[in-house]
Coordinates of C-alpha atoms and ligand atoms in Angstrom, one line a residue:
X1185 CA -5.7 -2.3 -25.9
X1186 CA -8.7 -4.0 -24.3
X1187 CA -9.7 -3.9 -20.6
X1188 CA -11.2 -6.9 -18.8
X1189 CA -12.7 -6.6 -15.4
X1190 CA -13.3 -9.6 -13.1
X1191 CA -15.5 -8.9 -9.9
X1192 CA -15.3 -10.6 -6.5
X1193 CA -17.9 -13.3 -7.5
X1194 CA -15.7 -14.4 -10.5
X1195 CA -12.6 -15.1 -8.3
X1196 CA -14.2 -16.3 -5.1
X1197 CA -12.4 -19.6 -5.1
X1198 CA -9.7 -21.5 -7.0
X1199 CA -12.2 -22.8 -9.4
X1200 CA -13.1 -19.1 -10.3
X1201 CA -9.4 -18.3 -10.9
X1202 CA -9.1 -21.3 -13.2
X1203 CA -12.2 -20.2 -15.0
X1204 CA -10.6 -16.7 -15.5
X1205 CA -8.1 -18.4 -17.7
X1206 CA -10.9 -20.0 -19.7
X1207 CA -12.4 -16.5 -20.4
X1208 CA -8.8 -15.4 -21.4
X1209 CA -8.8 -18.3 -24.0
X1210 CA -11.9 -16.7 -25.5
X1211 CA -10.7 -13.0 -25.4
X1212 CA -7.1 -13.5 -26.1
X1213 CA -4.3 -11.9 -24.0
X1214 CA -2.7 -9.5 -26.5
X1215 CA -2.6 -5.9 -25.3
X1216 CA -4.8 -6.6 -22.4
X1217 CA -5.1 -5.1 -19.0
X1218 CA -7.0 -7.2 -16.4
X1219 CA -8.7 -5.5 -13.4
X1220 CA -9.5 -7.8 -10.6
X1221 CA -11.5 -7.1 -7.4
X1222 CA -11.0 -8.6 -4.0
X1223 CA -12.0 -12.3 -3.8
X1224 CA -15.6 -13.1 -2.9
X1225 CA -16.7 -11.1 0.1
X1226 CA -13.2 -10.1 1.3
X1227 CA -14.0 -6.4 1.3
X1228 CA -16.9 -7.0 3.7
X1229 CA -14.6 -9.0 5.9
X1230 CA -12.0 -6.3 5.9
X1231 CA -14.6 -3.7 6.8
X1232 CA -15.2 -5.9 9.9
X1233 CA -11.4 -5.8 10.6
X1234 CA -11.7 -2.0 10.6
X1235 CA -14.6 -2.1 13.0
X1236 CA -12.8 -4.5 15.3
X1237 CA -9.8 -2.0 15.3
X1238 CA -12.1 0.7 16.6
X1239 CA -14.6 -1.3 18.7
X1240 CA -13.4 -4.7 19.5
X1241 CA -9.6 -4.8 19.6
X1242 CA -9.6 -8.3 21.0
X1243 CA -11.0 -9.7 17.8
X1244 CA -8.7 -7.7 15.5
X1245 CA -6.0 -10.3 15.1
X1246 CA -8.4 -13.2 14.7
X1247 CA -10.4 -11.4 12.0
X1248 CA -7.3 -10.8 10.0
X1249 CA -6.2 -14.4 10.4
X1250 CA -9.6 -15.6 9.1
X1251 CA -9.1 -13.6 5.8
X1252 CA -5.6 -14.9 5.5
X1253 CA -6.8 -18.5 6.0
X1254 CA -9.4 -18.0 3.3
X1255 CA -6.8 -16.9 0.8
X1256 CA -4.4 -19.6 1.9
X1257 CA -7.0 -22.3 1.2
X1258 CA -7.5 -20.9 -2.3
X1259 CA -3.7 -21.0 -2.8
X1260 CA -3.5 -24.6 -1.6
X1261 CA -6.2 -25.5 -4.1
X1262 CA -4.3 -23.8 -6.9
X1263 CA -0.8 -25.0 -6.1
X1264 CA -0.2 -28.4 -4.7
X1265 CA 2.5 -27.4 -2.1
X1266 CA 3.1 -24.3 -0.1
X1267 CA 6.7 -23.9 -1.2
X1268 CA 5.6 -21.6 -4.1
X1269 CA 6.8 -18.1 -3.6
X1270 CA 3.3 -16.6 -3.6
X1271 CA 2.6 -18.1 -0.1
X1272 CA 5.4 -15.9 1.3
X1273 CA 4.2 -12.9 -0.7
X1274 CA 0.6 -13.1 0.6
X1275 CA 1.9 -13.7 4.1
X1276 CA 4.0 -10.5 3.8
X1277 CA 0.9 -8.5 2.7
X1278 CA -1.0 -9.6 5.8
X1279 CA 2.1 -8.7 7.9
X1280 CA 2.0 -5.3 6.3
X1281 CA -1.6 -4.9 7.4
X1282 CA -0.8 -5.9 11.0
X1283 CA 2.1 -3.5 11.1
X1284 CA -0.2 -0.7 9.9
X1285 CA -2.5 -1.2 12.9
X1286 CA 0.6 -1.3 15.2
X1287 CA 2.0 1.9 14.0
X1288 CA -1.0 3.9 13.0
X1289 CA -1.6 7.1 15.0
X1290 CA -4.5 8.5 12.9
X1291 CA -8.0 8.5 14.5
X1292 CA -9.7 9.1 11.2
X1293 CA -12.0 6.1 10.4
X1294 CA -12.2 6.7 6.7
X1295 CA -8.4 7.0 6.3
X1296 CA -7.9 3.7 8.4
X1297 CA -10.7 2.1 6.3
X1298 CA -8.8 2.7 3.0
X1299 CA -5.4 1.7 4.3
X1300 CA -7.1 -1.6 5.3
X1301 CA -9.5 -2.6 2.7
X1302 CA -7.1 -2.2 -0.2
X1303 CA -5.4 -5.4 1.0
X1304 CA -8.3 -7.3 -0.5
X1305 CA -7.3 -6.2 -4.0
X1306 CA -3.6 -6.4 -3.4
X1307 CA -3.9 -10.0 -2.3
X1308 CA -6.3 -11.1 -5.0
X1309 CA -4.4 -9.7 -8.0
X1310 CA -1.1 -11.0 -6.5
X1311 CA -2.6 -14.5 -6.5
X1312 CA -4.2 -14.1 -10.1
X1313 CA -1.0 -12.6 -11.5
X1314 CA 1.2 -15.4 -10.0
X1315 CA -1.2 -18.2 -11.1
X1316 CA -1.3 -16.9 -14.7
X1317 CA 2.6 -16.7 -14.8
X1318 CA 2.7 -20.1 -13.4
X1319 CA 0.6 -21.7 -16.2
X1320 CA 2.5 -19.8 -18.8
X1321 CA 0.4 -16.6 -19.3
X1322 CA 3.2 -14.2 -18.7
X1323 CA 2.0 -10.9 -17.2
X1324 CA 3.1 -8.0 -15.2
X1325 CA 1.4 -7.1 -11.8
X1326 CA 0.8 -3.5 -11.5
X1327 CA 0.0 -1.6 -8.3
X1328 CA -2.9 0.5 -9.4
X1329 CA -2.1 3.0 -6.6
X1330 CA 1.0 4.0 -8.6
X1331 CA -1.1 5.3 -11.5
X1332 CA -4.6 6.1 -10.2
X1333 CA -4.2 9.4 -8.4
X1334 CA -7.0 10.8 -6.3
X1335 CA -7.9 13.5 -3.8
X1336 CA -7.9 12.7 -0.1
X1337 CA -11.6 12.0 0.2
X1338 CA -11.0 8.6 1.8
X1339 CA -13.6 5.9 1.0
X1340 CA -15.1 7.9 -1.9
X1341 CA -12.0 9.5 -3.4
X1342 CA -12.2 11.5 -6.6
X1343 CA -9.9 10.7 -9.5
X1344 CA -7.4 13.5 -10.4
X1345 CA -7.6 12.9 -14.2
X1346 CA -4.7 14.8 -15.4
X1347 CA -2.2 13.1 -13.0
X1348 CA -3.8 9.7 -13.6
X1349 CA -3.7 10.1 -17.3
X1350 CA -0.1 11.2 -17.2
X1351 CA 0.9 8.2 -14.9
X1352 CA -0.9 5.7 -16.9
X1353 CA 0.4 6.9 -20.3
X1354 CA 4.1 6.8 -19.2
X1355 CA 3.8 3.9 -16.6
X1356 CA 2.2 1.3 -18.8
X1357 CA 4.1 1.6 -22.1
X1358 CA 4.8 -1.6 -24.2
X1359 CA 3.5 -4.1 -21.8
X1360 CA 1.4 -7.0 -23.1
X1361 CA -0.6 -8.5 -20.3
X1362 CA -1.1 -6.6 -17.2
X1363 CA -2.9 -7.5 -14.0
X1364 CA -4.0 -4.8 -11.7
X1365 CA -6.5 -3.8 -9.1
X1366 CA -9.9 -2.1 -9.3
X1367 CA -11.2 0.1 -6.5
X1368 CA -8.0 1.6 -5.2
X1369 CA -5.8 4.6 -5.9
X1370 CA -3.6 6.9 -3.9
X1371 CA -3.5 10.5 -2.9
X1372 CA -0.6 13.1 -3.2
X1373 CA 1.1 11.7 -0.1
X1374 CA 0.9 8.2 -1.6
X1375 CA -1.6 7.0 1.1
X1376 CA -4.1 4.5 -0.3
X1377 CA -7.5 5.7 -1.3
X1378 CA -10.6 3.9 -2.5
X1379 CA -13.2 4.9 -5.0
X1380 CA -16.3 3.8 -3.3
X1381 CA -17.7 0.3 -2.8
X1382 CA -18.1 -1.7 -6.0
X1383 CA -15.8 0.8 -7.7
X1384 CA -13.8 -1.8 -9.7
X1385 CA -16.0 -1.4 -12.8
X1386 CA -15.1 2.3 -12.6
X1387 CA -11.5 1.5 -12.4
X1388 CA -11.8 -0.5 -15.6
X1389 CA -13.3 2.6 -17.2
X1390 CA -10.5 4.9 -15.9
X1391 CA -7.9 2.6 -17.5
X1392 CA -9.9 2.3 -20.7
X1393 CA -10.2 6.2 -20.9
X1394 CA -6.5 6.9 -20.2
X1395 CA -5.3 4.2 -22.5
X1396 CA -7.8 4.9 -25.3
X1397 CA -8.9 1.2 -25.1
X1398 CA -10.8 -0.3 -27.9
X1399 CA -13.2 -2.2 -25.7
X1400 CA -14.1 -2.9 -22.0
X1401 CA -15.4 -6.3 -20.8
X1402 CA -16.9 -6.7 -17.4
X1403 CA -17.4 -10.4 -16.4
X1404 CA -20.4 -11.0 -14.2
X1405 CA -22.3 -13.9 -12.5
X1406 CA -25.3 -13.0 -14.8
X1407 CA -25.7 -13.2 -18.6
X1408 CA -25.4 -9.5 -19.0
X1409 CA -27.6 -6.4 -18.1
X1410 CA -31.1 -7.9 -17.6
X1411 CA -34.2 -5.9 -17.4
X1412 CA -34.3 -6.5 -13.6
X1413 CA -32.1 -7.9 -10.9
X1414 CA -32.7 -11.7 -10.9
X1415 CA -32.4 -11.8 -7.2
X1416 CA -35.7 -9.8 -6.8
X1417 CA -37.6 -10.4 -10.1
X1418 CA -38.6 -13.5 -11.9
X1419 CA -38.5 -14.0 -15.7
X1420 CA -35.9 -11.5 -16.5
X1421 CA -34.9 -10.6 -20.0
X1422 CA -31.4 -10.1 -21.4
X1423 CA -30.9 -6.6 -22.8
X1424 CA -28.7 -7.4 -25.9
X1425 CA -27.9 -3.7 -26.6
X1426 CA -28.2 -0.4 -24.8
X1427 CA -27.3 3.2 -25.5
X1428 CA -24.9 4.8 -23.0
X1429 CA -27.7 7.2 -21.9
X1430 CA -30.0 4.3 -21.1
X1431 CA -27.3 2.4 -19.2
X1432 CA -26.5 5.6 -17.3
X1433 CA -30.1 6.0 -16.4
X1434 CA -30.4 2.4 -15.3
X1435 CA -27.4 2.5 -13.0
X1436 CA -28.3 5.9 -11.7
X1437 CA -31.8 4.5 -10.5
X1438 CA -29.9 1.7 -8.8
X1439 CA -29.2 -1.2 -11.3
X1440 CA -26.1 -2.4 -9.4
X1441 CA -24.8 -4.5 -12.3
X1442 CA -22.7 -1.6 -13.4
X1443 CA -21.2 1.0 -10.9
X1444 CA -22.8 4.3 -11.8
X1445 CA -19.5 6.1 -12.5
X1446 CA -18.4 3.6 -15.0
X1447 CA -20.2 4.8 -18.1
X1448 CA -19.4 8.5 -18.3
X1449 CA -15.6 8.1 -19.1
X1450 CA -16.5 5.4 -21.7
X1451 CA -19.1 7.5 -23.4
X1452 CA -16.8 10.5 -23.6
X1453 CA -14.4 8.4 -25.7
X1454 CA -17.1 6.2 -27.3
X1455 CA -15.5 3.0 -26.0
X1456 CA -17.9 0.1 -26.0
X1457 CA -18.7 -1.7 -22.8
X1458 CA -19.6 -5.4 -22.9
X1459 CA -21.3 -7.1 -19.9
X1460 CA -20.9 -10.8 -20.0
X1461 CA -21.1 -14.0 -18.1
X1462 CA -17.8 -15.3 -16.8
X1463 CA -19.4 -18.8 -16.9
X1464 CA -20.5 -18.5 -20.6
X1465 CA -17.8 -16.3 -22.1
X1466 CA -18.8 -17.2 -25.6
X1467 CA -22.5 -16.0 -25.2
X1468 CA -23.3 -12.6 -26.5
X1469 CA -24.2 -10.7 -23.3
X1470 CA -24.9 -7.0 -23.4
X1471 CA -23.2 -4.4 -25.6
X1472 CA -23.3 -0.7 -24.6
X1473 CA -22.0 1.6 -27.4
X1474 CA -22.6 4.6 -29.5
X1475 CA -25.6 4.2 -31.8
X1476 CA -27.2 1.3 -30.0
X1477 CA -30.6 1.4 -28.5
X1478 CA -32.4 -0.6 -25.8
X1479 CA -33.1 -4.0 -27.4
X1480 CA -35.5 -5.6 -26.8
X1481 CA -37.7 -2.7 -25.8
X1482 CA -39.0 -4.1 -22.6
X1483 CA -39.8 -2.4 -19.2
X1484 CA -36.7 -2.4 -16.9
X1485 CA -37.3 -2.7 -13.2
X1486 CA -35.0 -1.5 -10.5
X1487 CA -35.5 -1.9 -6.8
X1488 CA -33.8 0.0 -4.1
X1489 CA -34.5 -1.4 -0.7
X1490 CA -33.8 -0.1 2.9
X1491 CA -34.9 3.5 2.1
X1492 CA -36.1 6.0 4.6
X1493 CA -39.0 8.2 3.6
X1494 CA -39.0 11.6 5.5
X1495 CA -41.9 14.0 5.1
X1496 CA -41.6 17.4 6.4
X1497 CA -44.1 20.3 6.9
X1498 CA -43.5 23.7 8.4
X1499 CA -44.5 24.0 12.1
X1500 CA -46.9 26.9 11.4
X1501 CA -48.3 25.4 8.0
X1502 CA -46.6 28.1 6.1
X1503 CA -45.3 27.3 2.5
X1504 CA -42.1 25.3 2.0
X1505 CA -40.1 27.6 -0.1
X1506 CA -36.6 27.8 -1.6
X1507 CA -35.1 28.8 1.8
X1508 CA -36.5 25.8 3.5
X1509 CA -35.5 23.4 0.7
X1510 CA -32.0 24.8 0.6
X1511 CA -31.7 24.3 4.4
X1512 CA -33.0 20.7 4.2
X1513 CA -30.5 19.9 1.5
X1514 CA -27.6 21.4 3.4
X1515 CA -28.5 19.1 6.4
X1516 CA -28.8 16.0 3.9
X1517 CA -25.4 16.9 2.5
X1518 CA -23.8 17.4 5.9
X1519 CA -25.0 14.1 7.2
X1520 CA -23.9 12.4 3.9
X1521 CA -27.4 11.0 3.1
X1522 CA -27.9 9.7 -0.4
X1523 CA -31.0 11.3 -1.8
X1524 CA -32.9 9.0 -4.2
X1525 CA -36.2 10.8 -4.7
X1526 CA -37.8 14.0 -3.8
X1527 CA -41.4 15.3 -3.9
X1528 CA -42.8 18.7 -2.8
X1529 CA -46.2 20.4 -2.4
X1530 CA -47.2 23.8 -1.0
X1531 CA -46.8 22.8 2.6
X1532 CA -44.8 19.6 2.6
X1533 CA -41.5 18.2 1.3
X1534 CA -40.7 14.5 1.1
X1535 CA -37.4 12.9 0.5
X1536 CA -36.4 9.3 0.1
X1537 CA -32.9 8.7 1.3
X1538 CA -30.3 6.1 2.2
X1539 CA -28.2 6.4 5.3
X1540 CA -24.8 4.8 4.6
X1541 CA -23.1 6.5 7.5
X1542 CA -25.9 5.8 10.1
X1543 CA -26.5 9.5 10.8
X1544 CA -30.3 9.3 10.6
X1545 CA -31.1 10.1 14.2
X1546 CA -28.9 13.1 14.2
X1547 CA -30.5 14.4 11.1
X1548 CA -34.0 13.8 12.4
X1549 CA -33.1 15.7 15.6
X1550 CA -32.0 18.7 13.6
X1551 CA -35.0 18.6 11.2
X1552 CA -37.4 18.4 14.2
X1553 CA -36.3 21.7 15.5
X1554 CA -37.7 23.4 12.4
X1555 CA -40.4 21.1 10.9
X1556 CA -43.1 18.6 11.6
X1557 CA -41.3 15.3 10.7
X1558 CA -42.8 12.0 9.8
X1559 CA -40.6 9.0 9.0
X1560 CA -41.3 5.7 7.2
X1561 CA -38.2 3.4 7.7
X1562 CA -37.5 0.4 5.5
X1563 CA -39.5 1.5 2.4
X1564 CA -38.6 0.5 -1.2
X1565 CA -38.3 2.5 -4.4
X1566 CA -39.4 0.6 -7.6
X1567 CA -38.3 2.4 -10.7
X1568 CA -39.6 1.3 -14.1
X1569 CA -37.9 2.6 -17.1
X1570 CA -39.9 2.2 -20.4
X1571 CA -43.0 1.4 -18.3
X1572 CA -46.4 0.1 -19.5
X1573 CA -49.6 0.3 -17.5
X1574 CA -49.3 -3.5 -17.0
X1575 CA -45.8 -3.2 -15.5
X1576 CA -47.0 -0.6 -13.1
X1577 CA -49.9 -2.8 -12.0
X1578 CA -47.6 -5.7 -11.4
X1579 CA -45.4 -3.6 -9.1
X1580 CA -48.2 -2.0 -7.2
X1581 CA -49.9 -5.4 -6.6
X1582 CA -50.2 -6.2 -2.8
X1583 CA -48.2 -3.1 -1.8
X1584 CA -49.1 0.1 0.0
X1585 CA -48.0 2.9 -2.4
X1586 CA -46.7 5.9 -0.5
X1587 CA -45.5 8.0 -3.5
X1588 CA -45.7 7.7 -7.2
X1589 CA -44.0 9.9 -9.7
X1590 CA -44.5 9.5 -13.5
X1591 CA -42.5 11.1 -16.2
X1592 CA -42.4 10.3 -19.9
X1593 CA -39.8 7.4 -19.6
X1594 CA -39.8 6.6 -15.9
X1595 CA -42.1 5.8 -13.1
X1596 CA -41.0 5.7 -9.5
X1597 CA -43.1 4.0 -6.8
X1598 CA -42.3 4.2 -3.2
X1599 CA -43.8 1.3 -1.3
X1600 CA -44.1 0.1 2.3
X1601 CA -44.0 -3.6 1.7
X1602 CA -41.9 -5.9 -0.5
X1603 CA -43.4 -9.1 -1.9
X1604 CA -40.1 -11.1 -1.9
Ligands
ADP230 P1 -19.1 -7.9 -9.5 O1 -18.7 -9.4 -9.2 O2 -18.5 -7.4 -10.8 O3 -18.9 -7.0 -8.4 P2 -21.9 -7.5 -9.1 O4 -22.2 -8.4 -8.0 O5 -21.6 -6.0 -8.5 O6 -20.6 -7.9 -9.9 O7 -23.0 -7.4 -10.2 C1 -23.6 -8.5 -10.6 C2 -24.9 -8.5 -9.9 O8 -25.8 -7.4 -10.2 C3 -25.8 -9.8 -10.2 O9 -25.5 -10.9 -9.6 C4 -27.2 -9.2 -10.0 O10 -27.8 -9.8 -8.8 C5 -27.1 -7.8 -9.8 N1 -28.0 -6.9 -10.7 C6 -28.6 -5.9 -10.4 N2 -29.4 -5.3 -11.4 C7 -29.1 -6.1 -12.4 C8 -29.5 -6.1 -13.8 N3 -30.3 -5.1 -14.2 N4 -29.1 -7.1 -14.6 C9 -28.3 -8.0 -14.2 N5 -27.8 -8.0 -12.9 C10 -28.2 -7.1 -12.1
LIG231 N1 -13.8 -5.0 -3.7 C1 -14.5 -3.8 -3.8 C2 -15.9 -4.0 -3.2 O1 -16.3 -5.1 -2.9 C3 -14.6 -3.2 -5.2 C4 -15.3 -4.0 -6.1 O2 -15.4 -5.3 -6.1 O3 -15.8 -3.4 -7.1 O4 -16.6 -3.0 -3.0
MG232 MG1 -19.3 -6.1 -7.0

């Protein structure tokens, strides 16, 4: 079995879906499971729908219709007339979403978020599956929620591996080509859950793990894993091979080309991961596998933007000890902050965080009752793996360095300004 994963960028329009079939010509379709994300930026648009439900009800219907229109246009590009059954099927999915909002009684934002955003993947995979069948690539559409079982931690659900393993093992026997969704699952009450934004790579790994797949291919809008994100760095180099460990490190520090949870399940079963370009499917791309090393051995740069640097010192200039640190971390955990870097000295403690749930002001208020607090908003963390003194110099050029941490393999530099 092999697992292929197509992200939003690869299926953002009809051309993309046609291109997907070109990729399948290269990979073949025997014993293949295809994981597909929501098309283009659909998940972002569905997030707006959720916000409208809570904060601007008058915009709710029009925001849903806009997403429906986007998919209808793709359908019209793929099929010449709207008598194809798929038009009805997609329309029904949007009706389901509208009905959900009509009957929903829950006030829980995260729950409603998950019941909503899953429609992006349901719609995209329905379209891809129908199109492939239509051109003769016979496949079965699988509702991933039937097999990926999770806890009830909506928006960031944890996979329940035993249940999922069981369901995949018995639910997917003897099928040749399967089209399914990334990112989504369901809880014990069969309510929809999601695995965290950008989680489709992880879904591919979950299927691979449970099916003992031979290989996983994720198809991207870049040649493979590069030594830096080409959106922020010039002259990037393709990393032809990587060890699991190095790939885990890169994604941990913020290389968003692979979702951070993807690699562990693959490493456990030693399943190789290929990261390749959906536009050049015959090119080598990146292979991550047992026994491979970083090649070429170049410095790898990772940029995390929009960080908040908080520096704390005790009000009476006493030492910052275990008790303080434990209290600070309890607060960070409570307000769901993502901690990306910490630094402490005798009387101060600094932490670089992301605030995905916009709880910063509440956190600061709490911290101020116990500490002197200084805040730098909108700072960046540059991480260089496999650094050289030249690469550090390049990063520090024209920037105010607020913190610098160096270990044997990694340097992290917190800066105030970004060049680009
Ligand atoms: P998907 O379509 O599967 O969701 P993503 O958009 O999440 O794909 O990942 C591809 C993007 O990741 C690229 O367009 C690139 O901007 C970004 N990226 C970040 N770091 C790297 C890196 N080290 N190498 C390649 N791409 C990277
Ligand atoms: N569609 C989801 C997102 O945009 C999952 C994914 O694409 O990986 O976050
Ligand atoms: Mg993505």
